[in-house]
Short mmCIF file of C-alpha atoms and ligand atoms in Angstrom, two decimals:
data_model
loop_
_atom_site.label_atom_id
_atom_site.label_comp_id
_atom_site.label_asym_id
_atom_site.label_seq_id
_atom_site.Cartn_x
_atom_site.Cartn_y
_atom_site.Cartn_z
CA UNK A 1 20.68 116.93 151.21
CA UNK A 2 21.10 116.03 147.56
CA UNK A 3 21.32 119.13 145.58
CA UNK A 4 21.02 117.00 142.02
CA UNK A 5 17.75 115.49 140.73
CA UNK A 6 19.60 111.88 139.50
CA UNK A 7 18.26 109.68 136.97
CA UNK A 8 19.28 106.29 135.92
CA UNK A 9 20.49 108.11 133.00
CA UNK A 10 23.26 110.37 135.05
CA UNK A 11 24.75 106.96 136.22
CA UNK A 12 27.93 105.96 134.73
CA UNK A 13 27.97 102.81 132.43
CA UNK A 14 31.18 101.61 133.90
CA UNK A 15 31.36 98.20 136.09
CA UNK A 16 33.59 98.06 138.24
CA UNK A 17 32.03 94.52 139.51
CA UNK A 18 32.16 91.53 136.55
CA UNK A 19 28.96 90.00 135.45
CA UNK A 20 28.72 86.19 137.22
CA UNK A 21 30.07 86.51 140.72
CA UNK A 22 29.97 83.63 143.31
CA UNK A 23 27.33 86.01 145.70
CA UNK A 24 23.72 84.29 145.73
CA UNK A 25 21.47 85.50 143.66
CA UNK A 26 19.03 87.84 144.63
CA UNK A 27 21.59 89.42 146.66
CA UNK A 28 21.19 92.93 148.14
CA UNK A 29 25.13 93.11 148.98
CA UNK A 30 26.11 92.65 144.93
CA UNK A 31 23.61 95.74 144.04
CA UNK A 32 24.65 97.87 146.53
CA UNK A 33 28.27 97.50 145.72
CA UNK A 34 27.80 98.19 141.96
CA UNK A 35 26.45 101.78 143.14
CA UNK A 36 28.84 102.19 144.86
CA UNK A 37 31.44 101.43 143.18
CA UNK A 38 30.20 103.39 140.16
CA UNK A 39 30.26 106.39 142.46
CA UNK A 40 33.30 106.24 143.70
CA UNK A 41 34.84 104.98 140.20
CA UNK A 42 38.38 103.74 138.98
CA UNK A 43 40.39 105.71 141.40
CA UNK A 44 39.76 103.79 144.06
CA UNK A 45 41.66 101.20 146.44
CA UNK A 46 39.10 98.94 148.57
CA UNK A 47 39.94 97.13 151.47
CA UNK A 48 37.66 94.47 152.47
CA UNK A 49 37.20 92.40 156.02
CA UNK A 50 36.59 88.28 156.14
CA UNK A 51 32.59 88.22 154.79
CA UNK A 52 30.03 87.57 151.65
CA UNK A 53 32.18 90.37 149.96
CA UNK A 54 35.43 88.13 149.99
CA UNK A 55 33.37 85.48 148.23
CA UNK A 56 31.81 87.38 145.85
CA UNK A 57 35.25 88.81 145.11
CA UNK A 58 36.37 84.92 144.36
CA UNK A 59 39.43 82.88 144.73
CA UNK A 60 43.11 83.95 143.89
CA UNK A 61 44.30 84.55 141.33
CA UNK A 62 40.35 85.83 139.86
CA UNK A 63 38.97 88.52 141.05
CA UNK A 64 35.02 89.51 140.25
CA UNK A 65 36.28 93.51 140.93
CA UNK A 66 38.08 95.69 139.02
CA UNK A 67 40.13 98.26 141.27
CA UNK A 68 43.07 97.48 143.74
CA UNK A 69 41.87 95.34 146.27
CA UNK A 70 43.09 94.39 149.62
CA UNK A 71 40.96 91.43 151.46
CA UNK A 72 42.12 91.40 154.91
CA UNK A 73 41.54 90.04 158.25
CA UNK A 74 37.81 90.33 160.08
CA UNK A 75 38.74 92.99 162.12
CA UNK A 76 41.04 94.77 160.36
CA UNK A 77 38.94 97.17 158.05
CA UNK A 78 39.76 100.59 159.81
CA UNK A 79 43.15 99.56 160.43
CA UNK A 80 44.27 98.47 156.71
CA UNK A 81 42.09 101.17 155.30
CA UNK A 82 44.47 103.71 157.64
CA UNK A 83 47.74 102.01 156.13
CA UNK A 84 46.49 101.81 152.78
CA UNK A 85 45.94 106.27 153.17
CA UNK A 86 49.08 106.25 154.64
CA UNK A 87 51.12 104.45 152.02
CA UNK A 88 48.79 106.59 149.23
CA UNK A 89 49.88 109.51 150.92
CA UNK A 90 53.96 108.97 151.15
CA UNK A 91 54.04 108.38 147.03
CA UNK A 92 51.83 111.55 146.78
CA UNK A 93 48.49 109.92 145.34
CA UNK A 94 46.36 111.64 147.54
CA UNK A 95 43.65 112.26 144.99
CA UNK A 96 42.64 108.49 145.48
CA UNK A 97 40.15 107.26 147.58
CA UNK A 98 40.47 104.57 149.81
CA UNK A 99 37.16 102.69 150.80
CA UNK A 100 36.48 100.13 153.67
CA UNK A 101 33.58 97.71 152.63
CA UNK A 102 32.76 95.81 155.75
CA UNK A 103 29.46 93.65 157.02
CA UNK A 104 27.81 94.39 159.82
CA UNK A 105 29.67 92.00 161.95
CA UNK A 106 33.32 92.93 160.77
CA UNK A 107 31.66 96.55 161.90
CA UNK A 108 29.51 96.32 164.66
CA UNK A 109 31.64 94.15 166.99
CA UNK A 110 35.19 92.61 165.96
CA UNK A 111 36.57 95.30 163.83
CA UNK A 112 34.63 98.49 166.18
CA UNK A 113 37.95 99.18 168.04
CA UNK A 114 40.13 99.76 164.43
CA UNK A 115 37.43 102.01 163.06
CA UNK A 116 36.86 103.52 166.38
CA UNK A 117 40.51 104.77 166.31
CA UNK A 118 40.46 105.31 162.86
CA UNK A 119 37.48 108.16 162.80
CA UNK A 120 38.97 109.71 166.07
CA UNK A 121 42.22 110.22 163.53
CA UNK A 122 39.96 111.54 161.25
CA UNK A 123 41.82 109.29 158.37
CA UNK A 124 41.33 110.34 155.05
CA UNK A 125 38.80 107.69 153.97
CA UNK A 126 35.27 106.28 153.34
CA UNK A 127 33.95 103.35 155.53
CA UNK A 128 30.77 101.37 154.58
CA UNK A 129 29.70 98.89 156.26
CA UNK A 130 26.65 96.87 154.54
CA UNK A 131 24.48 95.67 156.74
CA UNK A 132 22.77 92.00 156.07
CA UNK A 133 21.61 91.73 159.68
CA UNK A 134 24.09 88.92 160.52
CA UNK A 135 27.16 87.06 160.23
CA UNK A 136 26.08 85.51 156.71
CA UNK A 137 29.15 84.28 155.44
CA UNK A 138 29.23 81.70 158.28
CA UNK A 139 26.05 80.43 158.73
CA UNK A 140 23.86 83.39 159.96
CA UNK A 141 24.94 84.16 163.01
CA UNK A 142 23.51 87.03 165.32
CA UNK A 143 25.60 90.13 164.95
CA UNK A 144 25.35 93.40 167.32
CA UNK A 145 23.21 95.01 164.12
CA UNK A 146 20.73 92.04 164.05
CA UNK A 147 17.86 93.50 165.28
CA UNK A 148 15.64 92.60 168.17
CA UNK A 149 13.21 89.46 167.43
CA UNK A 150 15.45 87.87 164.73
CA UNK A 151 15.78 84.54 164.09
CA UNK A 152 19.67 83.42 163.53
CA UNK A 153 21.34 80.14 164.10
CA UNK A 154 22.44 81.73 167.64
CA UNK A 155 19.24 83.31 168.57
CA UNK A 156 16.76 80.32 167.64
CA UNK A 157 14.26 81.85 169.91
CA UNK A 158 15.05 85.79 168.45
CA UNK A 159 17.89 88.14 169.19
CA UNK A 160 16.95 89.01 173.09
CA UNK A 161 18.76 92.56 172.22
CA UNK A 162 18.18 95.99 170.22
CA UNK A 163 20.35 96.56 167.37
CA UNK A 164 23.51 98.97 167.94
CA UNK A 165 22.83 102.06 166.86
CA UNK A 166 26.01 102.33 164.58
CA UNK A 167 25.32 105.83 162.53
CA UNK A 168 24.91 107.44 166.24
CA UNK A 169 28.12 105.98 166.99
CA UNK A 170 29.90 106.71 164.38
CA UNK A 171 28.06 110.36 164.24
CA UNK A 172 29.97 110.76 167.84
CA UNK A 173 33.01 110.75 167.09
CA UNK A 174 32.37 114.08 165.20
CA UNK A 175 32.70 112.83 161.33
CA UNK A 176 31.49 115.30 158.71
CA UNK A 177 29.66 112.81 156.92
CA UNK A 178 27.21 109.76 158.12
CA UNK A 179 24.62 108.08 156.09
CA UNK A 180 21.93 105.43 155.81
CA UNK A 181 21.07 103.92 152.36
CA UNK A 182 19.83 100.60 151.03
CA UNK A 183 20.25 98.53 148.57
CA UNK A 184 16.70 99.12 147.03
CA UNK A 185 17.47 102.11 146.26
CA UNK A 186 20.61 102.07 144.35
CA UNK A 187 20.52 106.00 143.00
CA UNK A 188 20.13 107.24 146.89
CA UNK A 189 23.67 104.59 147.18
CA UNK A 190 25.21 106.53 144.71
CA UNK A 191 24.41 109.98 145.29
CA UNK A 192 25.56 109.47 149.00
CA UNK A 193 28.65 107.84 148.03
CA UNK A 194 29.06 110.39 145.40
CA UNK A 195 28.67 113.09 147.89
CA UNK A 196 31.13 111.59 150.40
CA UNK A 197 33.76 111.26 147.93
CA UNK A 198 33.73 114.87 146.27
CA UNK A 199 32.39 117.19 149.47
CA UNK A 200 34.24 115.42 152.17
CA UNK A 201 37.05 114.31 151.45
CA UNK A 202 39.98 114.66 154.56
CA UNK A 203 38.07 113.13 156.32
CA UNK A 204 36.79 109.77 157.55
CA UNK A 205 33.12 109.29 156.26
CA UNK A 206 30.55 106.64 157.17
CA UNK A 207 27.53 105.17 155.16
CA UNK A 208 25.57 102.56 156.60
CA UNK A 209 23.68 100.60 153.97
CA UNK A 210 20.45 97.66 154.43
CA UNK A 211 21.08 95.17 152.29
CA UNK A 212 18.26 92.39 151.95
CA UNK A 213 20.04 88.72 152.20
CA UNK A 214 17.23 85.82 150.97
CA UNK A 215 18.75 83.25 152.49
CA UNK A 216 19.58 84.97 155.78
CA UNK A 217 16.36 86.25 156.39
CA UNK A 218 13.62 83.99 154.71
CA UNK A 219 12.51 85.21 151.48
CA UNK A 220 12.34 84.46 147.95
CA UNK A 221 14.66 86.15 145.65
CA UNK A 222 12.45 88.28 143.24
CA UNK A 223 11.43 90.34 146.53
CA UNK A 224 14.49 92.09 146.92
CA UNK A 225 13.75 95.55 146.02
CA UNK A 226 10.12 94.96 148.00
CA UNK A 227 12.18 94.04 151.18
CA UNK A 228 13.96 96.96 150.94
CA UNK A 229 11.81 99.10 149.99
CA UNK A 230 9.23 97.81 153.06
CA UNK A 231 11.78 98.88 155.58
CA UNK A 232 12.00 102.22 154.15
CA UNK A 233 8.10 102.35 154.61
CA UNK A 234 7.27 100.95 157.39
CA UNK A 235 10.07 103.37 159.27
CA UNK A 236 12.17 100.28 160.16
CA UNK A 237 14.52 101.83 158.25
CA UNK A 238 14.92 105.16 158.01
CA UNK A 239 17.07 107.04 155.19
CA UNK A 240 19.30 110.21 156.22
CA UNK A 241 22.17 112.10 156.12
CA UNK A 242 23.70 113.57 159.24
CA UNK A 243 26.35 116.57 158.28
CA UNK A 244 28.60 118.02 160.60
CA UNK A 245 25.76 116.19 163.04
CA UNK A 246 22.72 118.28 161.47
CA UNK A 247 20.20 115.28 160.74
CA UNK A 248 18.57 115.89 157.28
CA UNK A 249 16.22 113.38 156.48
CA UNK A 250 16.31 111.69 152.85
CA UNK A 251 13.69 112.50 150.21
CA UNK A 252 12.30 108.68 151.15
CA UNK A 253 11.74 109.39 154.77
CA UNK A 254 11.17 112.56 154.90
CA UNK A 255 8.07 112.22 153.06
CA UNK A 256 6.82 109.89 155.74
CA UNK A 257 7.50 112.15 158.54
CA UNK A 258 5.56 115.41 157.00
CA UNK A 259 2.65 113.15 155.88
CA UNK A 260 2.78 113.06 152.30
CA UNK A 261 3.11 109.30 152.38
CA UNK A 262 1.35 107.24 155.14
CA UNK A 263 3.65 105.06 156.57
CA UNK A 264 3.13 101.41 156.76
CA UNK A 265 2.45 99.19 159.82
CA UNK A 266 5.85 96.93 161.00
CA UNK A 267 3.91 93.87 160.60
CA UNK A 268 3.91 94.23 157.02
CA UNK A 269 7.54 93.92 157.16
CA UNK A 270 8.15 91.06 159.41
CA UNK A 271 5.12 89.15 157.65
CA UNK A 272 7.63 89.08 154.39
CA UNK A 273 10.13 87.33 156.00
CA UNK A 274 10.78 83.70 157.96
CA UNK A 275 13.41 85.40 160.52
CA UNK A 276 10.69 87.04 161.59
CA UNK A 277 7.55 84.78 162.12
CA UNK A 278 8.76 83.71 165.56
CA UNK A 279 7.94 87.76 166.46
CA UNK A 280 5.05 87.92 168.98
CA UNK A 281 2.00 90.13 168.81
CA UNK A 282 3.28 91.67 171.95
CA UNK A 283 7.15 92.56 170.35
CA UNK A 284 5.37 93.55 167.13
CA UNK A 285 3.55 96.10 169.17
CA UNK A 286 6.82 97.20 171.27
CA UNK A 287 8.49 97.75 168.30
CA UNK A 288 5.81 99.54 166.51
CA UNK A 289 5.76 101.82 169.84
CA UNK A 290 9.70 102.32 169.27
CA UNK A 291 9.23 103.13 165.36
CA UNK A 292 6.39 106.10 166.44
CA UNK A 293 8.98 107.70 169.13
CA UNK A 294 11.83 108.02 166.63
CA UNK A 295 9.43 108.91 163.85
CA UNK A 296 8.13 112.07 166.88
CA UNK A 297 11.69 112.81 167.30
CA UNK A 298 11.95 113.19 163.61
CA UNK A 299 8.84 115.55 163.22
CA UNK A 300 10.92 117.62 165.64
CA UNK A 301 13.39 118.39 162.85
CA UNK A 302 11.05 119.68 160.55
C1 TPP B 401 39.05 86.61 163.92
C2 TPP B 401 38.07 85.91 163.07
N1 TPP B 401 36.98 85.35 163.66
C3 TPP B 401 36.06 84.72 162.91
C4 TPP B 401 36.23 84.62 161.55
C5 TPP B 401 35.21 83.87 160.73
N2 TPP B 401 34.38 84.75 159.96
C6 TPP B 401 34.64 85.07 158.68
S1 TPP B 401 33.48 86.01 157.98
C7 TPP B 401 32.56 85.99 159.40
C8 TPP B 401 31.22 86.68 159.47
C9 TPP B 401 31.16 87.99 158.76
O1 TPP B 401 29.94 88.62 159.06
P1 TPP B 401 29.68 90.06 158.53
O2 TPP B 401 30.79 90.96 158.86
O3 TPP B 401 28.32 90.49 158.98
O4 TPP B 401 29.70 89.87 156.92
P2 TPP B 401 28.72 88.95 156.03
O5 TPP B 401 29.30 87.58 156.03
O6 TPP B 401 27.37 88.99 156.65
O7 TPP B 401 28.78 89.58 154.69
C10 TPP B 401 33.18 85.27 160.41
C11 TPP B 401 32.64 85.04 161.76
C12 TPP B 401 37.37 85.21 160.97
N3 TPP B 401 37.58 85.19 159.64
N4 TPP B 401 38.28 85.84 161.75
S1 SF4 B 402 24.36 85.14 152.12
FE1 SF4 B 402 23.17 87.03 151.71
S2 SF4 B 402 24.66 88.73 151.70
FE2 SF4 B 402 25.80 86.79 151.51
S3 SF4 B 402 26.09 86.51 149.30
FE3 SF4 B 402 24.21 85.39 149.87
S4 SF4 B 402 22.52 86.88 149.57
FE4 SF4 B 402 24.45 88.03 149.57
MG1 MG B 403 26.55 90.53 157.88
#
């Protein structure tokens, strides 16, 4: 649990990410990674897989970020992030933090195995893997996070399959630190990056952030933040820390789960967005029915 009360004002003014990158606009990746980045600041080397984060990084020699940055091969974020600690450590700079900023495919399915053996190391460093609900970069693609009922180019009649459960996964492997965030709400990013950096460090950590994609998922780009902030409400989404495996649920969710906020039906989620209007009454209501059981598991904790 936070322990700070942050305002925009306790951010740092430093960008690490230049103004006019080749992301699309409206993109939920670009805001998350300012956060961040801004948490983490200039002491850090990222390492980042084949995805919408190499293009928004641009083409040699530009580069739209301003740290050391390696972009490497799809599945290769737990491995290079590994080799980047270890060459850190032999010339003594272990003060710096390495980060691993992968999508949900270069997570989820090809590059599982090298952060798999990465977090049973324990490596000393933070993975994120930003979650747009696809393989974006090429065309939308399903990915094991795309959850059930989507439209992609490879499910044209909806993903037939439940999302991977990636936080639990990583969570099992016995990691101090896991996390959910979202890219509408860019001071819970920051705090939680913040917090894996300065009370975790040794460690590997894992934050897994929504970010809203308008092209990927069907909506127009001044409803960002609403996206977001509609999967956070409806329960779709829910925000939380889990340390040392205690869950402790985020200011956001929590709220929902002691009553102090109603939470919102699912339909008013998948009603914002075209990946969604193939959804049938019948799958809203299953996964309304799944929302409710995780949200009684939750009351649980309290
Ligand atoms: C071994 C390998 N297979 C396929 C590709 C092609 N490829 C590049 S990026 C990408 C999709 C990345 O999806 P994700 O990790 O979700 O990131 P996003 O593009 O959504 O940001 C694919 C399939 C590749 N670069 N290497
Ligand atoms: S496809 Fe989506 S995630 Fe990729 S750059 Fe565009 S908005 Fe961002
Ligand atoms: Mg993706």
């Amino acid at each position: 649990m936070s322990k700070t009360k942050l305002s925009v004002v306790g951010i740092p003014e430093e960008e690490y990410i230049l103004a006019g990158t080749r992301a699309c606009s409206g993109c939920g990746l670009s805001l998350a990674y300012r956060f961040a980045l801004k948490a983490l600041g200039k002491n850090t080397v990222v390492t980042v897989p084949a995805s919408c984060s190499t293009v928004l990084h641009g083409m040699y020699p530009c580069a739209a970020v301003r740290l050391p940055m390696l972009n490497t091969a799809f599945e290769t974020s737990g491995a290079s992030a590994s080799g980047i600690r270890a060459a850190l450590n032999v010339l003594g700079k272990k003060d710096i933090t390495v980060l691993a900023w992968a999508g949900d495919g270069g997570t989820t399915d090809i590059g599982l195995q090298s952060l798999s053996g990465a977090a049973e190391r324990q490596t000393d460093f933070i993975y994120a893997c930003y979650d747009n609900e696809a393989y974006m970069n090429t065309g939308i693609q399903r990915s094991g996070s795309t959850p059930f009922g989507a439209y992609t180019t490879t499910t044209p009649s909806g993903k037939k399959q439940s999302r991977k459960n990636m936080p639990a996964i990583m969570a099992a492997h016995g990691l101090p630190y896991v996390a959910t965030t979202n890219a509408s709400y860019p001071l819970d990013i920051y705090e939680k990056f913040k917090r894996a950096k300065d009370e975790f460090k040794g460690n590997t950590r894992y934050i897994h952030i929504l970010v809203p994609c308008p092209p990927g998922w069907g909506f127009d780009t001044r409803d960002l933040i609403k996206i977001g902030e509609l999967a956070v409400e409806t329960g779709i989404w829910p925000m939380y820390e889990l340390v040392h495996g205690e869950m402790i649920l985020s200011k956001e969710t929590r709220l929902l789960v002691e009553g102090k906020k109603k939470r919102k039906p699912v339909k008013e989620y998948f009603q914002t967005q075209v990946r969604f209007k193939i959804l049938t009454e019948e799958q809203i209501s299953k996964i309304q029915e799944d929302v409710d059981r995780t949200f009684s598991n939750f009351e649980k904790l309290l």
